[in-house]
Short mmCIF file of C-alpha atoms in Angstrom, two decimals:
data_model
loop_
_atom_site.label_atom_id
_atom_site.label_comp_id
_atom_site.label_asym_id
_atom_site.label_seq_id
_atom_site.Cartn_x
_atom_site.Cartn_y
_atom_site.Cartn_z
CA MET A 1 0.10 0.02 0.04
CA ILE A 2 2.80 2.29 0.85
CA THR A 3 4.14 1.70 -2.74
CA ILE A 4 0.72 2.71 -4.11
CA PHE A 5 0.66 5.87 -1.85
CA ILE A 6 4.00 7.09 -3.13
CA MET A 7 3.29 6.33 -6.87
CA GLU A 8 0.02 8.44 -6.33
CA CYS A 9 2.06 11.16 -4.86
CA ILE A 10 4.46 11.52 -7.66
CA LEU A 11 1.71 11.40 -10.08
CA PHE A 12 -0.21 13.96 -8.45
CA CYS A 13 2.83 16.47 -8.03
CA VAL A 14 3.55 15.59 -11.84
CA VAL A 15 -0.06 16.79 -12.94
CA PHE A 16 -0.31 19.61 -10.44
CA THR A 17 3.02 20.83 -11.91
CA ILE A 18 2.06 20.94 -15.44
CA PHE A 19 -1.69 22.29 -14.68
CA ASN A 20 -0.02 25.05 -12.58
CA LEU A 21 2.79 26.23 -14.89
CA THR A 22 0.62 25.61 -18.02
CA TYR A 23 -2.08 27.81 -16.61
CA LEU A 24 0.80 30.41 -15.13
CA PHE A 25 2.53 30.86 -18.51
CA LYS A 26 -0.75 30.98 -20.43
CA LYS A 27 -2.86 33.58 -18.09
CA PRO A 28 0.16 35.22 -15.75
CA LEU A 29 -2.39 37.60 -14.77
CA ASP A 30 -4.73 35.35 -13.03
CA TRP A 31 -1.95 34.67 -10.46
CA PHE A 32 -1.55 38.16 -9.57
CA TYR A 33 -2.93 37.67 -6.20
CA ASP A 34 -0.15 34.71 -5.43
CA TYR A 35 2.72 37.61 -6.04
CA PRO A 36 4.33 39.47 -3.47
CA ASP A 37 2.73 42.54 -2.22
CA GLU A 38 5.19 44.62 -3.31
CA VAL A 39 5.30 43.36 -6.84
CA GLN A 40 1.11 43.92 -6.76
CA ALA A 41 1.64 47.57 -5.53
CA ARG A 42 4.31 48.09 -8.37
CA MET A 43 1.95 46.81 -10.89
CA ARG A 44 -0.81 48.86 -10.00
CA THR A 45 1.39 51.85 -10.67
CA LEU A 46 2.13 50.46 -14.04
CA PRO A 47 0.20 51.86 -17.06
CA GLN A 48 0.30 48.53 -19.06
CA TYR A 49 -1.75 46.87 -16.41
CA GLU A 50 -4.28 49.17 -15.94
CA GLY A 51 -7.62 47.92 -16.45
CA LYS A 52 -6.21 44.21 -16.49
CA ILE A 53 -5.55 43.47 -12.92
CA PRO A 54 -8.21 40.84 -12.00
CA GLU A 55 -10.63 41.55 -9.03
CA LYS A 56 -9.60 39.30 -6.13
CA LYS A 57 -13.10 37.66 -5.83
CA ASN A 58 -13.14 36.81 -9.70
CA ASN A 59 -9.70 35.04 -9.36
CA TYR A 60 -10.82 33.19 -6.54
CA LYS A 61 -13.86 31.67 -8.17
CA LYS A 62 -12.29 30.99 -11.34
CA LYS A 63 -9.12 29.28 -9.74
CA LYS A 64 -9.95 27.69 -6.29
CA LEU A 65 -13.39 26.56 -6.40
CA PRO A 66 -13.24 24.57 -9.53
CA ALA A 67 -10.19 22.90 -8.57
CA ALA A 68 -11.52 22.07 -4.94
CA ILE A 69 -14.36 20.24 -6.56
CA ILE A 70 -12.15 18.46 -9.04
CA PHE A 71 -10.02 17.50 -6.21
CA ILE A 72 -12.73 16.31 -4.31
CA ILE A 73 -13.93 14.02 -6.95
CA ILE A 74 -10.44 12.88 -7.83
CA LEU A 75 -9.36 12.19 -4.30
CA SER A 76 -12.64 10.35 -3.66
CA VAL A 77 -12.07 7.91 -6.24
CA ILE A 78 -8.21 7.70 -5.77
CA VAL A 79 -8.81 6.98 -1.88
CA TRP A 80 -11.54 4.60 -2.45
CA PHE A 81 -9.46 2.43 -5.09
CA SER A 82 -6.62 2.73 -2.64
CA GLY A 83 -8.58 0.54 -0.20
CA ALA A 84 -10.24 3.29 2.28
CA ARG A 85 -13.46 2.12 3.46
CA SER A 86 -14.19 4.26 6.38
CA PHE A 87 -14.50 7.79 7.22
CA ALA A 88 -11.31 7.99 9.24
CA SER A 89 -9.06 5.88 6.65
CA GLY A 90 -10.38 8.20 3.67
CA ALA A 91 -9.98 11.40 5.59
CA LEU A 92 -6.51 10.40 6.75
CA TYR A 93 -5.36 9.01 3.30
CA THR A 94 -6.61 12.21 1.66
CA PHE A 95 -4.89 14.56 4.18
CA ALA A 96 -1.63 12.62 3.45
CA LEU A 97 -2.00 13.02 -0.18
CA PHE A 98 -2.83 16.64 -0.10
CA MET A 99 0.01 17.57 2.32
CA VAL A 100 2.48 15.86 0.23
CA ILE A 101 1.25 17.98 -2.56
CA ASN A 102 0.68 21.03 -0.51
CA PHE A 103 4.48 20.74 0.58
CA TYR A 104 5.88 20.26 -2.62
CA ASP A 105 4.12 23.21 -4.18
CA ALA A 106 5.46 25.35 -1.11
CA LEU A 107 8.91 24.09 -1.33
CA VAL A 108 9.52 22.91 -4.87
CA LEU A 109 7.08 25.13 -7.07
CA ASP A 110 7.13 28.31 -4.81
CA THR A 111 10.20 28.63 -2.88
CA ILE A 112 12.73 27.13 -5.48
CA TYR A 113 11.34 27.59 -8.88
CA PHE A 114 8.97 30.55 -8.38
CA CYS A 115 11.00 32.81 -6.17
CA HIS A 116 14.17 32.44 -8.27
CA SER A 117 12.83 32.37 -11.93
CA LYS A 118 13.16 35.20 -14.06
CA LYS A 119 10.39 33.63 -16.42
CA VAL A 120 7.65 34.38 -13.71
CA ARG A 121 8.37 38.01 -13.21
CA TYR A 122 5.95 40.28 -14.45
CA PRO A 123 7.55 43.24 -16.92
CA GLY A 124 8.16 46.31 -15.38
CA THR A 125 8.92 44.48 -11.80
CA GLU A 126 12.14 42.50 -12.73
CA ASP A 127 14.34 44.72 -10.44
CA MET A 128 12.24 43.47 -7.40
CA ILE A 129 14.64 40.42 -7.07
CA LYS A 130 14.30 40.70 -3.08
CA GLU A 131 10.76 40.91 -3.03
CA TYR A 132 10.44 37.85 -5.55
CA GLU A 133 12.85 35.88 -3.39
CA ASN A 134 11.22 36.44 -0.29
CA PRO A 135 9.35 33.05 0.42
CA LYS A 136 7.11 34.20 3.21
CA LYS A 137 3.85 34.63 1.27
CA HIS A 138 4.20 31.09 -0.19
CA TRP A 139 4.56 29.62 3.17
CA ILE A 140 1.58 31.53 4.65
CA GLY A 141 -0.21 29.82 1.46
CA PHE A 142 1.17 26.45 2.70
CA LEU A 143 -0.42 27.26 6.22
CA LYS A 144 -3.86 28.09 4.48
CA GLY A 145 -3.43 25.17 2.12
CA THR A 146 -3.13 22.94 5.40
CA GLY A 147 -6.54 24.23 6.86
CA PHE A 148 -8.11 23.77 3.38
CA ALA A 149 -6.53 20.21 3.01
CA VAL A 150 -8.21 19.51 6.66
CA LEU A 151 -11.56 20.68 4.95
CA ILE A 152 -11.11 18.69 1.71
CA SER A 153 -10.26 15.48 3.66
CA LEU A 154 -13.20 15.67 5.96
CA ILE A 155 -15.53 15.92 2.50
CA VAL A 156 -13.76 13.05 1.18
CA GLY A 157 -13.93 11.04 4.17
CA GLY A 158 -17.55 11.54 4.18
CA ILE A 159 -17.95 10.49 0.77
CA ILE A 160 -16.00 7.55 1.39
CA ALA A 161 -18.01 6.60 4.39
CA ILE A 162 -21.33 7.10 2.33
CA PHE A 163 -20.04 4.64 -0.37
#
């Protein structure tokens, strides 16, 4: 069972990376609120971004809610086929999977890649190296993601218990 869990973690991290990097490069302004506050403040003063910065509430609905629903469905199926048949086993298995992805996102994608890659910097903010390299916002996101993981895990555990 541990081998299956490790394979699922690797697969999830690969899919998560492909999805997020593709989306980031295709629609970079949709990620505006994931950038450091100082970068956001600078961008608000630059004429090339006038009228192009998304409203925060729309960004949340477009990005987070659909991902949560898809995650719940996918995780429910995966957790069921991984052998979970009770609320506790379903919730714990889901939490473990989610936390691996959450930690991978915070460490590898955010702290290592995002903080140091020039490819993800917005034009007009390239000189803000110190701000981009500060991982604080990403690790706060990790903590928020942990709370989100608890909620998702409880929902998936409930789904597993029902079926």
